[in-house]
mmCIF file of C-alpha atoms in Angstrom:
data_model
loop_
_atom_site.group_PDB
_atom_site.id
_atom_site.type_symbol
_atom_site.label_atom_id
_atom_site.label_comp_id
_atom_site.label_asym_id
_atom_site.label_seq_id
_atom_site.Cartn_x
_atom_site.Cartn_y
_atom_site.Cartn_z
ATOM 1 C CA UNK A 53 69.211 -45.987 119.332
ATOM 2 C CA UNK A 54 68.168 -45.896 122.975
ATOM 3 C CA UNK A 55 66.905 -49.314 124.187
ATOM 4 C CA UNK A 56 63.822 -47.849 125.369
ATOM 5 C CA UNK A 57 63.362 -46.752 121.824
ATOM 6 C CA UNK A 58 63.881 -49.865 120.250
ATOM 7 C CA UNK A 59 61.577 -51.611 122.304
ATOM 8 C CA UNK A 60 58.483 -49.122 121.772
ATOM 9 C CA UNK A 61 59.743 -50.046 117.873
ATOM 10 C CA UNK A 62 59.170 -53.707 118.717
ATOM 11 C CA UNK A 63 56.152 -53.459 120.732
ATOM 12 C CA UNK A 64 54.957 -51.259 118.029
ATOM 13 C CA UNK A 65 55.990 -54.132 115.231
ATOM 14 C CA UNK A 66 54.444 -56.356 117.055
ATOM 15 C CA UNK A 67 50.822 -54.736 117.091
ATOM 16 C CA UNK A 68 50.906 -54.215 113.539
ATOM 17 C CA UNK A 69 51.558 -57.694 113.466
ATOM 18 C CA UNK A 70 48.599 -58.702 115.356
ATOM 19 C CA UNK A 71 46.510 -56.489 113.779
ATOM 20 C CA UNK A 72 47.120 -57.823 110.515
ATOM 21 C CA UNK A 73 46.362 -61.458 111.926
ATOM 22 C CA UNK A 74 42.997 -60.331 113.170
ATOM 23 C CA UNK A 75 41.933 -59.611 109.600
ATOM 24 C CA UNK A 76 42.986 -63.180 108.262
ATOM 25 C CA UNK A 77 39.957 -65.522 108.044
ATOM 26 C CA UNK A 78 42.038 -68.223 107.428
ATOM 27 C CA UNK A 79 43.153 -68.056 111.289
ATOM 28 C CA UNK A 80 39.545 -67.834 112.788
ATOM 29 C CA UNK A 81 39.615 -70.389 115.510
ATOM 30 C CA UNK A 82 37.299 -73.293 115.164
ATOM 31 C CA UNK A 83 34.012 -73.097 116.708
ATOM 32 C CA UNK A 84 34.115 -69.225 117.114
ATOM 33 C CA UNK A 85 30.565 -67.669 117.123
ATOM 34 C CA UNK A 86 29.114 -65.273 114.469
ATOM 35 C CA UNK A 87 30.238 -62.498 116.801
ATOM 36 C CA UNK A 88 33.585 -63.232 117.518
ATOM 37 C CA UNK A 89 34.585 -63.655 113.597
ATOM 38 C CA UNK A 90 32.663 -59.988 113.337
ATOM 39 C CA UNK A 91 34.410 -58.752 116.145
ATOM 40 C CA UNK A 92 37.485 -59.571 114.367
ATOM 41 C CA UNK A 93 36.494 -59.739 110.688
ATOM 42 C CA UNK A 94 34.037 -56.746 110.619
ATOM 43 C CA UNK A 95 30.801 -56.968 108.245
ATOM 44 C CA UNK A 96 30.900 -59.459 105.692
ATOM 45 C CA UNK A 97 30.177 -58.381 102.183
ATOM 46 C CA UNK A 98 27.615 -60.697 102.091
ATOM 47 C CA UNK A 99 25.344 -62.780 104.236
ATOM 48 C CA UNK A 100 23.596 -66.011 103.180
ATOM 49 C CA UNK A 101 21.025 -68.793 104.700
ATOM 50 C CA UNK A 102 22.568 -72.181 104.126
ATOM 51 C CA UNK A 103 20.550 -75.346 104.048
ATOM 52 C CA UNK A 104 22.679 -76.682 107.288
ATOM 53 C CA UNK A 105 23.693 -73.069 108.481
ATOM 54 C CA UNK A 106 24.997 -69.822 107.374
ATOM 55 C CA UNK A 107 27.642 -67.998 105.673
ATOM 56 C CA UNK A 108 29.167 -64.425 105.858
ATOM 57 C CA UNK A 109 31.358 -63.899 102.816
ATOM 58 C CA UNK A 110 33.864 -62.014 102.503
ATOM 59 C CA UNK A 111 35.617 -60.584 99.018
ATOM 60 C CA UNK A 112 38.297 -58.644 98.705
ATOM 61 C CA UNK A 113 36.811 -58.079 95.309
ATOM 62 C CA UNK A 114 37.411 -55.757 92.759
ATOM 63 C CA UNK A 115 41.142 -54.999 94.220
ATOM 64 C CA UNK A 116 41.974 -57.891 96.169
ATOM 65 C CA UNK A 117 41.948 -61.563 95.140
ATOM 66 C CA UNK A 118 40.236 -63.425 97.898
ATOM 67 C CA UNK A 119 37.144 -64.331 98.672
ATOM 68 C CA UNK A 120 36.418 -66.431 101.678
ATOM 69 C CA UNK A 121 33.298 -68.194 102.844
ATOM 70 C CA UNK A 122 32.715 -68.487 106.287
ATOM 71 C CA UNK A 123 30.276 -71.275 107.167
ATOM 72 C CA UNK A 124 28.486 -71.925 110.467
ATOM 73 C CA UNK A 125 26.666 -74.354 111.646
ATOM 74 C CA UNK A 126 23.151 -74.630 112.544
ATOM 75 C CA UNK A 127 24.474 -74.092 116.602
ATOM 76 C CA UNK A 128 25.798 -70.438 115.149
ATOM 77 C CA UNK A 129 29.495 -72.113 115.532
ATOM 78 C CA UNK A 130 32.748 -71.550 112.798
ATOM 79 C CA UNK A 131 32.610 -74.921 110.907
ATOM 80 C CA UNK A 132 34.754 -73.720 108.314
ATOM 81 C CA UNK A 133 36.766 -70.932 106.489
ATOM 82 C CA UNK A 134 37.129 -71.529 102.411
ATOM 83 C CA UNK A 135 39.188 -69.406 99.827
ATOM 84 C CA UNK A 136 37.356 -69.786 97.134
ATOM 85 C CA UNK A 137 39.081 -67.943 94.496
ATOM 86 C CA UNK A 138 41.181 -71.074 93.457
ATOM 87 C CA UNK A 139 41.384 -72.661 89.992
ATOM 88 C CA UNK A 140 41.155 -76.264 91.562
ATOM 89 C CA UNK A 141 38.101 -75.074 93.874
ATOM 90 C CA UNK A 142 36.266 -73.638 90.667
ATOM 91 C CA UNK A 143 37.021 -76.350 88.589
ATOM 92 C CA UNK A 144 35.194 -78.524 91.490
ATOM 93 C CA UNK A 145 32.463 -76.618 92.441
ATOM 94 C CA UNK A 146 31.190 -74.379 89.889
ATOM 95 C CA UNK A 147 28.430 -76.325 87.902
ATOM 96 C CA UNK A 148 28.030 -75.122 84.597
ATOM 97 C CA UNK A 149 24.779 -75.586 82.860
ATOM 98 C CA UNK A 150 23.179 -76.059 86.856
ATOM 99 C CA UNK A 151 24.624 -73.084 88.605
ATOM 100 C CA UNK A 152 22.338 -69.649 88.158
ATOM 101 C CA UNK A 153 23.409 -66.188 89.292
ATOM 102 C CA UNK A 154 22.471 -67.021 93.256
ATOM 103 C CA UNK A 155 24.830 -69.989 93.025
ATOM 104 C CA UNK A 156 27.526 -67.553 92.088
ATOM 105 C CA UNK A 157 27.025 -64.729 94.051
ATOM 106 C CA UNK A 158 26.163 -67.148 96.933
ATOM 107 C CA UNK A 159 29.645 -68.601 96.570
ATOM 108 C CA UNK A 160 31.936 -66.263 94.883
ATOM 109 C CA UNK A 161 30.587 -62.938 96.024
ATOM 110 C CA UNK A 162 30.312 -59.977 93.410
ATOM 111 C CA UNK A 163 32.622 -59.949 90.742
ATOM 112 C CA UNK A 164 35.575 -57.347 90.188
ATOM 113 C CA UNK A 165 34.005 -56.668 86.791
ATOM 114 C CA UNK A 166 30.525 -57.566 84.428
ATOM 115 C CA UNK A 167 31.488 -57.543 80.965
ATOM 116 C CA UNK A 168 29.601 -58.461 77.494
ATOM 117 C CA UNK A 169 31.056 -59.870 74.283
ATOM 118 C CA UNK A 170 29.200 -60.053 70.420
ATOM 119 C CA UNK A 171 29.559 -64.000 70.788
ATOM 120 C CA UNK A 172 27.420 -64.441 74.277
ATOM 121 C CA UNK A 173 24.121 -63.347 74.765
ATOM 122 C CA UNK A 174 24.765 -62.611 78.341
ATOM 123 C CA UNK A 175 26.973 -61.399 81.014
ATOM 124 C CA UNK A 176 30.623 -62.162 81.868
ATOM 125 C CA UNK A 177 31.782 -61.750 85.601
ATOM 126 C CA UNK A 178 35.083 -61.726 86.117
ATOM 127 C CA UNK A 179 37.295 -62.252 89.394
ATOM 128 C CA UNK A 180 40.654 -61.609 89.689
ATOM 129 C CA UNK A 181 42.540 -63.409 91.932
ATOM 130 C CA UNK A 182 46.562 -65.078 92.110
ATOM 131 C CA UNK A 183 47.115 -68.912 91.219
ATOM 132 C CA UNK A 184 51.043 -69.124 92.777
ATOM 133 C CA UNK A 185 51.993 -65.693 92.611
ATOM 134 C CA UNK A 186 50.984 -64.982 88.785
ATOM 135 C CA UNK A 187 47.792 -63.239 88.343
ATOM 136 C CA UNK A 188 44.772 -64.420 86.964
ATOM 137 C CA UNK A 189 40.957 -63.866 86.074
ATOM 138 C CA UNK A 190 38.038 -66.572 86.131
ATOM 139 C CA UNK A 191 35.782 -65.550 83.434
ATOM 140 C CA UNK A 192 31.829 -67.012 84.653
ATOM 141 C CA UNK A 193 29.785 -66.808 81.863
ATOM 142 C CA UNK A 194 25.968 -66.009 82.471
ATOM 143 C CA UNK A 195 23.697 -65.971 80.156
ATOM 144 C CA UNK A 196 20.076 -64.059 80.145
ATOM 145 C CA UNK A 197 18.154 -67.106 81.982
ATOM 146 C CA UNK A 198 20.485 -66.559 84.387
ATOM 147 C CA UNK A 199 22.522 -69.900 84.132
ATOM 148 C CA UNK A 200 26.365 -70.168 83.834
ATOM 149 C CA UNK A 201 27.262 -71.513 80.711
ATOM 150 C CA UNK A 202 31.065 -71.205 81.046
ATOM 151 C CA UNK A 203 34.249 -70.906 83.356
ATOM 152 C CA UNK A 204 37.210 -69.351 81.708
ATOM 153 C CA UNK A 205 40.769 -68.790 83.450
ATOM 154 C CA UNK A 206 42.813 -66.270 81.581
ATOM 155 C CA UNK A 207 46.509 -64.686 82.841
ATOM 156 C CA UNK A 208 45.910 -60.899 83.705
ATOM 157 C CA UNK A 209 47.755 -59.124 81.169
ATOM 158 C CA UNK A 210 49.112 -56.395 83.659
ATOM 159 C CA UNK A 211 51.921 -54.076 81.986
ATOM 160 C CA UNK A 212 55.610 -53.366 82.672
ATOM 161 C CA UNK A 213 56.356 -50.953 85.026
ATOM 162 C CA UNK A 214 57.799 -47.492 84.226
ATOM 163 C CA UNK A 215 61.284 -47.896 85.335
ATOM 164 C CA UNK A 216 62.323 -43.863 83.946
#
């Protein structure tokens, strides 16, 4: 290969690179404005008034498994970047019997999937998302008031690959 050729291959690595990095909320710099992390993010999925700020969400729901809040500040400043699909997160912050269907959208964006079952009177929303490389679903249980009753974490049952 011709080292002009190898560099264009480089350069050209290296802008794929960057581009990919753009699209990571996780590496929004601190104190960026509401139109710097849409410059870079695009439009959220979501948009919400917080009682110290506001958030754009953003899922990567029903294919992905992220979904990351963005808070600002009342200033209009980054304060933080969450991933919120997380056992340990959901285990923390999900209030059953006290969180209604606002709470959950407000924090975990639109499920992947709304399900019913015979033995719950209301719906299920499930998100997928990975817990150390092995996939998994959290199971929100809401029932007709509107309340979520339960959190259930199950392994996605994906199956093996055709190797003909």
């Amino acid at each position: 290969m011709k080292p002009v050729a190898v560099l264009r291959c480089i350069a050209l690595l290296a802008l794929v690179w960057l581009a990919g990095c753009a699209g990571m909320p996780e590496r929004l710099p601190s104190g960026a404005s509401r139109e710097q992390v849409i410059e870079r993010l695009g439009p959220p999925s979501a948009e919400y008034a917080l009682a110290d700020g506001s958030r754009l969400l953003y899922s990567r729901q029903p294919l992905g498994r992220q979904v990351y809040n963005v808070d600002f500040g009342p200033d209009g400043r980054l304060r933080r970047v969450v991933q919120v699909l997380d056992t340990n997160w959901m285990l923390q912050h999900v209030a059953i019997d006290r969180w209604t269907r606002d709470d959950v959208l407000r924090h975990l964006g639109r499920p992947a999937l709304v399900e019913r079952v015979a033995r719950f009177d209301g719906d299920i929303w499930t998100y997928r998302y990975l817990e150390n490389n092995n996939e998994r679903l959290a199971h929100v249980h809401i029932d007709r008031a509107g309340v979520v009753r339960k959190l259930l974490f199950l392994d996605e049952f994906t199956p093996p690959s055709d190797r003909s």
